[in-house]
Amino acid sequence: MLRHDTALVLHLPGSIYRYKGAGRERDRGFEGAIPSLQFWLMDRWWVMGGVGLTLDAPAFYDVKSKDEGKFHLGPSVTLGTGFEVFRAGRFVVDVQGRGHYGTARVPEGTRKGLAFNLLAGINWYQGR
């Protein structure tokens, strides 16, 4: 927590997709490492946004050769909101909606990914 109503968080979104380009068909991950600010608009309602790095990476369980293990990078953004439905001290359960958009430069050009998620969050806040 930076202040009582603001937190610095690291958002790590990820999705698996089926790659059908050069070589054999295989799984890859479209992921991100996004430093974000989370701000409470009201006592239990928060919004979050951040800018970071997209990673288009091999799925660790599906690499058969050195050529399949290449990582590709690009910019990434995330936006989200959540509502805390249960609190017990520093422990919180919330319902979240999050969006992630990123691009990565791959051998075939630019890969773009967009994901929207509805999540249940289990959080422990230190110093809140």
PDB file of C-alpha atoms in Angstrom, residues 86-93 123-128:
ATOM      1  CA  PHE A  86     -15.958  -9.941   2.339  1.00  0.00           C
ATOM      2  CA  ARG A  87     -13.394  -8.561   4.802  1.00  0.00           C
ATOM      3  CA  ALA A  88     -11.782 -10.028   7.904  1.00  0.00           C
ATOM      4  CA  GLY A  89      -8.928  -7.849   9.145  1.00  0.00           C
ATOM      5  CA  ARG A  90      -6.395  -7.647   6.304  1.00  0.00           C
ATOM      6  CA  PHE A  91      -7.972 -10.561   4.412  1.00  0.00           C
ATOM      7  CA  VAL A  92     -10.375  -9.633   1.567  1.00  0.00           C
ATOM      8  CA  VAL A  93     -12.433 -11.537  -1.014  1.00  0.00           C
ATOM      9  CA  ASN A 123      -6.199 -10.827  -1.134  1.00  0.00           C
ATOM     10  CA  TRP A 124      -4.122 -10.112   1.922  1.00  0.00           C
ATOM     11  CA  TYR A 125      -3.149  -6.478   2.405  1.00  0.00           C
ATOM     12  CA  GLN A 126      -0.132  -5.611   4.487  1.00  0.00           C
ATOM     13  CA  GLY A 127      -0.386  -2.303   6.308  1.00  0.00           C
ATOM     14  CA  ARG A 128      -3.926  -1.475   5.249  1.00  0.00           C
TER      15      ARG A 128
END
